[in-house]
PDB file of N, CA and C in Angstrom:
ATOM      1  N   MET A   1       0.843  -1.170   0.000  1.00  0.00           N
ATOM      2  CA  MET A   1       0.000   0.000   0.000  1.00  0.00           C
ATOM      3  C   MET A   1       0.891   1.236   0.000  1.00  0.00           C
ATOM      4  N   ALA A   2       0.542   2.181  -0.843  1.00  0.00           N
ATOM      5  CA  ALA A   2       1.300   3.429  -0.915  1.00  0.00           C
ATOM      6  C   ALA A   2       0.981   4.289   0.307  1.00  0.00           C
ATOM      7  N   HIS A   3       1.933   5.104   0.690  1.00  0.00           N
ATOM      8  CA  HIS A   3       1.756   6.002   1.823  1.00  0.00           C
ATOM      9  C   HIS A   3       1.916   7.441   1.367  1.00  0.00           C
ATOM     10  N   LYS A   4       1.206   8.337   1.977  1.00  0.00           N
ATOM     11  CA  LYS A   4       1.284   9.770   1.713  1.00  0.00           C
ATOM     12  C   LYS A   4       1.554  10.485   3.020  1.00  0.00           C
ATOM     13  N   THR A   5       2.276  11.574   2.948  1.00  0.00           N
ATOM     14  CA  THR A   5       2.543  12.395   4.128  1.00  0.00           C
ATOM     15  C   THR A   5       1.650  13.627   4.071  1.00  0.00           C
ATOM     16  N   LEU A   6       0.963  13.890   5.177  1.00  0.00           N
ATOM     17  CA  LEU A   6       0.084  15.053   5.278  1.00  0.00           C
ATOM     18  C   LEU A   6       0.620  15.993   6.350  1.00  0.00           C
ATOM     19  N   THR A   7       0.456  17.272   6.107  1.00  0.00           N
ATOM     20  CA  THR A   7       0.795  18.256   7.125  1.00  0.00           C
ATOM     21  C   THR A   7      -0.513  18.803   7.680  1.00  0.00           C
ATOM     22  N   ILE A   8      -0.687  18.672   8.993  1.00  0.00           N
ATOM     23  CA  ILE A   8      -1.890  19.185   9.643  1.00  0.00           C
ATOM     24  C   ILE A   8      -1.474  20.024  10.842  1.00  0.00           C
ATOM     25  N   SER A   9      -2.373  20.870  11.277  1.00  0.00           N
ATOM     26  CA  SER A   9      -2.074  21.698  12.445  1.00  0.00           C
ATOM     27  C   SER A   9      -2.059  20.840  13.701  1.00  0.00           C
ATOM     28  N   GLU A  10      -1.468  21.375  14.744  1.00  0.00           N
ATOM     29  CA  GLU A  10      -1.454  20.659  16.020  1.00  0.00           C
ATOM     30  C   GLU A  10      -2.877  20.486  16.543  1.00  0.00           C
ATOM     31  N   GLU A  11      -3.714  21.486  16.311  1.00  0.00           N
ATOM     32  CA  GLU A  11      -5.114  21.412  16.740  1.00  0.00           C
ATOM     33  C   GLU A  11      -5.831  20.251  16.036  1.00  0.00           C
ATOM     34  N   ALA A  12      -5.594  20.098  14.724  1.00  0.00           N
ATOM     35  CA  ALA A  12      -6.207  19.002  13.977  1.00  0.00           C
ATOM     36  C   ALA A  12      -5.671  17.657  14.464  1.00  0.00           C
ATOM     37  N   TYR A  13      -4.370  17.575  14.707  1.00  0.00           N
ATOM     38  CA  TYR A  13      -3.766  16.344  15.217  1.00  0.00           C
ATOM     39  C   TYR A  13      -4.393  15.959  16.559  1.00  0.00           C
ATOM     40  N   ASN A  14      -4.518  16.927  17.452  1.00  0.00           N
ATOM     41  CA  ASN A  14      -5.099  16.649  18.772  1.00  0.00           C
ATOM     42  C   ASN A  14      -6.548  16.198  18.664  1.00  0.00           C
ATOM     43  N   ALA A  15      -7.302  16.805  17.732  1.00  0.00           N
ATOM     44  CA  ALA A  15      -8.696  16.398  17.535  1.00  0.00           C
ATOM     45  C   ALA A  15      -8.768  14.946  17.057  1.00  0.00           C
ATOM     46  N   LEU A  16      -7.902  14.574  16.108  1.00  0.00           N
ATOM     47  CA  LEU A  16      -7.874  13.187  15.636  1.00  0.00           C
ATOM     48  C   LEU A  16      -7.434  12.241  16.742  1.00  0.00           C
ATOM     49  N   ALA A  17      -6.450  12.656  17.526  1.00  0.00           N
ATOM     50  CA  ALA A  17      -5.945  11.804  18.604  1.00  0.00           C
ATOM     51  C   ALA A  17      -7.038  11.530  19.642  1.00  0.00           C
ATOM     52  N   ARG A  18      -7.898  12.521  19.912  1.00  0.00           N
ATOM     53  CA  ARG A  18      -8.995  12.326  20.868  1.00  0.00           C
ATOM     54  C   ARG A  18     -10.032  11.337  20.334  1.00  0.00           C
ATOM     55  N   MET A  19     -10.200  11.299  19.020  1.00  0.00           N
ATOM     56  CA  MET A  19     -11.188  10.400  18.405  1.00  0.00           C
ATOM     57  C   MET A  19     -10.652   8.991  18.221  1.00  0.00           C
ATOM     58  N   LYS A  20      -9.368   8.821  18.351  1.00  0.00           N
ATOM     59  CA  LYS A  20      -8.697   7.552  18.089  1.00  0.00           C
ATOM     60  C   LYS A  20      -8.777   6.648  19.313  1.00  0.00           C
ATOM     61  N   SER A  21      -9.131   5.385  19.074  1.00  0.00           N
ATOM     62  CA  SER A  21      -9.102   4.411  20.168  1.00  0.00           C
ATOM     63  C   SER A  21      -7.691   3.840  20.285  1.00  0.00           C
ATOM     64  N   LYS A  22      -7.443   3.099  21.358  1.00  0.00           N
ATOM     65  CA  LYS A  22      -6.101   2.550  21.617  1.00  0.00           C
ATOM     66  C   LYS A  22      -5.560   1.737  20.447  1.00  0.00           C
ATOM     67  N   ASP A  23      -6.391   0.880  19.886  1.00  0.00           N
ATOM     68  CA  ASP A  23      -5.945  -0.053  18.849  1.00  0.00           C
ATOM     69  C   ASP A  23      -6.210   0.451  17.433  1.00  0.00           C
ATOM     70  N   GLU A  24      -6.499   1.728  17.285  1.00  0.00           N
ATOM     71  CA  GLU A  24      -6.870   2.270  15.987  1.00  0.00           C
ATOM     72  C   GLU A  24      -5.749   3.156  15.440  1.00  0.00           C
ATOM     73  N   SER A  25      -5.467   3.022  14.171  1.00  0.00           N
ATOM     74  CA  SER A  25      -4.460   3.877  13.542  1.00  0.00           C
ATOM     75  C   SER A  25      -5.106   5.200  13.130  1.00  0.00           C
ATOM     76  N   PHE A  26      -4.274   6.205  12.862  1.00  0.00           N
ATOM     77  CA  PHE A  26      -4.805   7.481  12.388  1.00  0.00           C
ATOM     78  C   PHE A  26      -5.481   7.294  11.025  1.00  0.00           C
ATOM     79  N   THR A  27      -4.955   6.391  10.207  1.00  0.00           N
ATOM     80  CA  THR A  27      -5.578   6.103   8.912  1.00  0.00           C
ATOM     81  C   THR A  27      -7.009   5.619   9.110  1.00  0.00           C
ATOM     82  N   LYS A  28      -7.201   4.707  10.062  1.00  0.00           N
ATOM     83  CA  LYS A  28      -8.545   4.181  10.315  1.00  0.00           C
ATOM     84  C   LYS A  28      -9.479   5.259  10.843  1.00  0.00           C
ATOM     85  N   VAL A  29      -8.947   6.168  11.674  1.00  0.00           N
ATOM     86  CA  VAL A  29      -9.772   7.273  12.187  1.00  0.00           C
ATOM     87  C   VAL A  29     -10.252   8.134  11.028  1.00  0.00           C
ATOM     88  N   ILE A  30      -9.332   8.487  10.152  1.00  0.00           N
ATOM     89  CA  ILE A  30      -9.682   9.343   9.011  1.00  0.00           C
ATOM     90  C   ILE A  30     -10.703   8.648   8.116  1.00  0.00           C
ATOM     91  N   LEU A  31     -10.495   7.362   7.830  1.00  0.00           N
ATOM     92  CA  LEU A  31     -11.454   6.624   7.000  1.00  0.00           C
ATOM     93  C   LEU A  31     -12.822   6.528   7.680  1.00  0.00           C
ATOM     94  N   ARG A  32     -12.827   6.293   8.984  1.00  0.00           N
ATOM     95  CA  ARG A  32     -14.099   6.220   9.731  1.00  0.00           C
ATOM     96  C   ARG A  32     -14.844   7.542   9.646  1.00  0.00           C
ATOM     97  N   LEU A  33     -14.119   8.635   9.824  1.00  0.00           N
ATOM     98  CA  LEU A  33     -14.755   9.951   9.767  1.00  0.00           C
ATOM     99  C   LEU A  33     -15.231  10.284   8.356  1.00  0.00           C
ATOM    100  N   ALA A  34     -14.469   9.882   7.358  1.00  0.00           N
ATOM    101  CA  ALA A  34     -14.865  10.124   5.966  1.00  0.00           C
ATOM    102  C   ALA A  34     -16.115   9.320   5.621  1.00  0.00           C
ATOM    103  N   GLN A  35     -16.193   8.080   6.079  1.00  0.00           N
ATOM    104  CA  GLN A  35     -17.371   7.260   5.822  1.00  0.00           C
ATOM    105  C   GLN A  35     -18.588   7.827   6.526  1.00  0.00           C
ATOM    106  N   ARG A  36     -18.387   8.312   7.730  1.00  0.00           N
ATOM    107  CA  ARG A  36     -19.502   8.879   8.500  1.00  0.00           C
ATOM    108  C   ARG A  36     -20.135  10.013   7.721  1.00  0.00           C
ATOM    109  N   LYS A  37     -19.316  10.863   7.144  1.00  0.00           N
ATOM    110  CA  LYS A  37     -19.828  12.013   6.413  1.00  0.00           C
ATOM    111  C   LYS A  37     -20.621  11.561   5.189  1.00  0.00           C
ATOM    112  N   SER A  38     -20.122  10.550   4.506  1.00  0.00           N
ATOM    113  CA  SER A  38     -20.803  10.106   3.293  1.00  0.00           C
ATOM    114  C   SER A  38     -22.057   9.291   3.603  1.00  0.00           C
ATOM    115  N   LYS A  39     -22.054   8.543   4.691  1.00  0.00           N
ATOM    116  CA  LYS A  39     -23.221   7.733   5.032  1.00  0.00           C
ATOM    117  C   LYS A  39     -24.321   8.573   5.655  1.00  0.00           C
ATOM    118  N   GLY A  40     -23.938   9.429   6.585  1.00  0.00           N
ATOM    119  CA  GLY A  40     -24.927  10.243   7.259  1.00  0.00           C
ATOM    120  C   GLY A  40     -25.834   9.446   8.183  1.00  0.00           C
ATOM    121  N   ASN A  41     -25.408   8.264   8.608  1.00  0.00           N
ATOM    122  CA  ASN A  41     -26.236   7.418   9.447  1.00  0.00           C
ATOM    123  C   ASN A  41     -25.664   7.404  10.860  1.00  0.00           C
ATOM    124  N   LEU A  42     -26.389   7.959  11.799  1.00  0.00           N
ATOM    125  CA  LEU A  42     -25.923   8.059  13.177  1.00  0.00           C
ATOM    126  C   LEU A  42     -25.648   6.688  13.785  1.00  0.00           C
ATOM    127  N   LEU A  43     -26.498   5.725  13.516  1.00  0.00           N
ATOM    128  CA  LEU A  43     -26.315   4.399  14.092  1.00  0.00           C
ATOM    129  C   LEU A  43     -25.007   3.763  13.605  1.00  0.00           C
ATOM    130  N   ASP A  44     -24.697   3.898  12.327  1.00  0.00           N
ATOM    131  CA  ASP A  44     -23.427   3.375  11.814  1.00  0.00           C
ATOM    132  C   ASP A  44     -22.245   4.076  12.474  1.00  0.00           C
ATOM    133  N   TYR A  45     -22.372   5.371  12.691  1.00  0.00           N
ATOM    134  CA  TYR A  45     -21.303   6.130  13.341  1.00  0.00           C
ATOM    135  C   TYR A  45     -21.083   5.632  14.767  1.00  0.00           C
ATOM    136  N   VAL A  46     -22.148   5.451  15.518  1.00  0.00           N
ATOM    137  CA  VAL A  46     -22.034   4.974  16.900  1.00  0.00           C
ATOM    138  C   VAL A  46     -21.439   3.572  16.923  1.00  0.00           C
ATOM    139  N   ARG A  47     -21.851   2.732  15.994  1.00  0.00           N
ATOM    140  CA  ARG A  47     -21.328   1.366  15.936  1.00  0.00           C
ATOM    141  C   ARG A  47     -19.853   1.316  15.556  1.00  0.00           C
ATOM    142  N   SER A  48     -19.309   2.396  15.002  1.00  0.00           N
ATOM    143  CA  SER A  48     -17.903   2.401  14.599  1.00  0.00           C
ATOM    144  C   SER A  48     -16.962   2.526  15.791  1.00  0.00           C
ATOM    145  N   PHE A  49     -17.486   2.863  16.959  1.00  0.00           N
ATOM    146  CA  PHE A  49     -16.665   2.986  18.159  1.00  0.00           C
ATOM    147  C   PHE A  49     -16.655   1.674  18.931  1.00  0.00           C
ATOM    148  N   PRO A  50     -15.535   1.376  19.566  1.00  0.00           N
ATOM    149  CA  PRO A  50     -15.514   0.165  20.398  1.00  0.00           C
ATOM    150  C   PRO A  50     -16.393   0.360  21.637  1.00  0.00           C
ATOM    151  N   PRO A  51     -16.893  -0.728  22.220  1.00  0.00           N
ATOM    152  CA  PRO A  51     -17.722  -0.610  23.430  1.00  0.00           C
ATOM    153  C   PRO A  51     -16.962   0.100  24.552  1.00  0.00           C
ATOM    154  N   ASP A  52     -17.675   0.908  25.304  1.00  0.00           N
ATOM    155  CA  ASP A  52     -17.074   1.656  26.410  1.00  0.00           C
ATOM    156  C   ASP A  52     -17.841   1.304  27.680  1.00  0.00           C
ATOM    157  N   ASN A  53     -17.333   0.329  28.413  1.00  0.00           N
ATOM    158  CA  ASN A  53     -18.027  -0.146  29.615  1.00  0.00           C
ATOM    159  C   ASN A  53     -18.108   0.925  30.689  1.00  0.00           C
ATOM    160  N   GLU A  54     -17.079   1.752  30.807  1.00  0.00           N
ATOM    161  CA  GLU A  54     -17.089   2.820  31.814  1.00  0.00           C
ATOM    162  C   GLU A  54     -18.223   3.803  31.522  1.00  0.00           C
ATOM    163  N   LEU A  55     -18.376   4.181  30.262  1.00  0.00           N
ATOM    164  CA  LEU A  55     -19.466   5.084  29.889  1.00  0.00           C
ATOM    165  C   LEU A  55     -20.821   4.437  30.165  1.00  0.00           C
ATOM    166  N   ALA A  56     -20.955   3.157  29.814  1.00  0.00           N
ATOM    167  CA  ALA A  56     -22.217   2.449  30.048  1.00  0.00           C
ATOM    168  C   ALA A  56     -22.558   2.418  31.540  1.00  0.00           C
ATOM    169  N   ASP A  57     -21.553   2.180  32.387  1.00  0.00           N
ATOM    170  CA  ASP A  57     -21.784   2.167  33.837  1.00  0.00           C
ATOM    171  C   ASP A  57     -22.241   3.540  34.327  1.00  0.00           C
ATOM    172  N   ARG A  58     -21.625   4.583  33.820  1.00  0.00           N
ATOM    173  CA  ARG A  58     -22.017   5.939  34.236  1.00  0.00           C
ATOM    174  C   ARG A  58     -23.443   6.270  33.801  1.00  0.00           C
ATOM    175  N   ILE A  59     -23.798   5.866  32.592  1.00  0.00           N
ATOM    176  CA  ILE A  59     -25.159   6.116  32.105  1.00  0.00           C
ATOM    177  C   ILE A  59     -26.167   5.383  32.980  1.00  0.00           C
ATOM    178  N   GLU A  60     -25.864   4.144  33.340  1.00  0.00           N
ATOM    179  CA  GLU A  60     -26.767   3.382  34.220  1.00  0.00           C
ATOM    180  C   GLU A  60     -26.925   4.070  35.568  1.00  0.00           C
ATOM    181  N   GLU A  61     -25.828   4.610  36.123  1.00  0.00           N
ATOM    182  CA  GLU A  61     -25.893   5.320  37.406  1.00  0.00           C
ATOM    183  C   GLU A  61     -26.800   6.539  37.293  1.00  0.00           C
ATOM    184  N   VAL A  62     -26.646   7.289  36.211  1.00  0.00           N
ATOM    185  CA  VAL A  62     -27.469   8.485  36.015  1.00  0.00           C
ATOM    186  C   VAL A  62     -28.939   8.111  35.892  1.00  0.00           C
ATOM    187  N   LEU A  63     -29.216   7.056  35.132  1.00  0.00           N
ATOM    188  CA  LEU A  63     -30.610   6.633  34.969  1.00  0.00           C
ATOM    189  C   LEU A  63     -31.220   6.173  36.288  1.00  0.00           C
ATOM    190  N   GLU A  64     -30.438   5.484  37.102  1.00  0.00           N
ATOM    191  CA  GLU A  64     -30.934   5.059  38.417  1.00  0.00           C
ATOM    192  C   GLU A  64     -31.236   6.269  39.295  1.00  0.00           C
ATOM    193  N   LYS A  65     -30.343   7.242  39.302  1.00  0.00           N
ATOM    194  CA  LYS A  65     -30.562   8.444  40.109  1.00  0.00           C
ATOM    195  C   LYS A  65     -31.766   9.229  39.596  1.00  0.00           C
ATOM    196  N   ARG A  66     -31.904   9.297  38.276  1.00  0.00           N
ATOM    197  CA  ARG A  66     -33.044  10.009  37.698  1.00  0.00           C
ATOM    198  C   ARG A  66     -34.358   9.366  38.110  1.00  0.00           C
ATOM    199  N   GLY A  67     -34.356   8.040  38.171  1.00  0.00           N
ATOM    200  CA  GLY A  67     -35.576   7.326  38.534  1.00  0.00           C
ATOM    201  C   GLY A  67     -35.979   7.553  39.977  1.00  0.00           C
ATOM    202  N   SER A  68     -35.032   7.921  40.826  1.00  0.00           N
ATOM    203  CA  SER A  68     -35.345   8.112  42.242  1.00  0.00           C
ATOM    204  C   SER A  68     -35.716   9.556  42.571  1.00  0.00           C
ATOM    205  N   ILE A  69     -35.617  10.448  41.624  1.00  0.00           N
ATOM    206  CA  ILE A  69     -35.932  11.859  41.867  1.00  0.00           C
ATOM    207  C   ILE A  69     -37.428  12.083  41.653  1.00  0.00           C
ATOM    208  N   ARG A  70     -38.054  12.688  42.637  1.00  0.00           N
ATOM    209  CA  ARG A  70     -39.481  13.019  42.541  1.00  0.00           C
ATOM    210  C   ARG A  70     -39.609  14.506  42.210  1.00  0.00           C
ATOM    211  N   ILE A  71     -40.369  14.785  41.202  1.00  0.00           N
ATOM    212  CA  ILE A  71     -40.590  16.177  40.812  1.00  0.00           C
ATOM    213  C   ILE A  71     -41.986  16.561  41.273  1.00  0.00           C
ATOM    214  N   ARG A  72     -42.063  17.660  41.965  1.00  0.00           N
ATOM    215  CA  ARG A  72     -43.377  18.097  42.412  1.00  0.00           C
ATOM    216  C   ARG A  72     -43.710  19.421  41.727  1.00  0.00           C
ATOM    217  N   ALA A  73     -44.982  19.600  41.485  1.00  0.00           N
ATOM    218  CA  ALA A  73     -45.437  20.817  40.821  1.00  0.00           C
ATOM    219  C   ALA A  73     -45.344  21.982  41.788  1.00  0.00           C
ATOM    220  N   SER A  74     -44.952  23.126  41.258  1.00  0.00           N
ATOM    221  CA  SER A  74     -44.878  24.307  42.114  1.00  0.00           C
ATOM    222  C   SER A  74     -46.290  24.826  42.378  1.00  0.00           C
ATOM    223  N   ARG A  75     -46.475  25.367  43.562  1.00  0.00           N
ATOM    224  CA  ARG A  75     -47.794  25.907  43.938  1.00  0.00           C
ATOM    225  C   ARG A  75     -47.853  27.372  43.546  1.00  0.00           C
ATOM    226  N   ARG A  76     -48.946  27.736  42.969  1.00  0.00           N
ATOM    227  CA  ARG A  76     -49.109  29.145  42.550  1.00  0.00           C
ATOM    228  C   ARG A  76     -50.244  29.780  43.253  1.00  0.00           C
TER     229      ARG A  76
END
């Protein structure tokens, strides 16, 4: 496979690095983002990320706390 060298700003590099998973190359990040734009399908975009158990645990905690909160109507 041929390789090309790109010059990008540090800001662009940092943005790509934040989107990159541990086992993902920068090439794969760029291809994933390019496909996302062309597909326009949110579900495909979400499925392109590896599972995040820590995030899932936090969401479950928030949902549990939300379920225990009672909202009462204000008296006028």
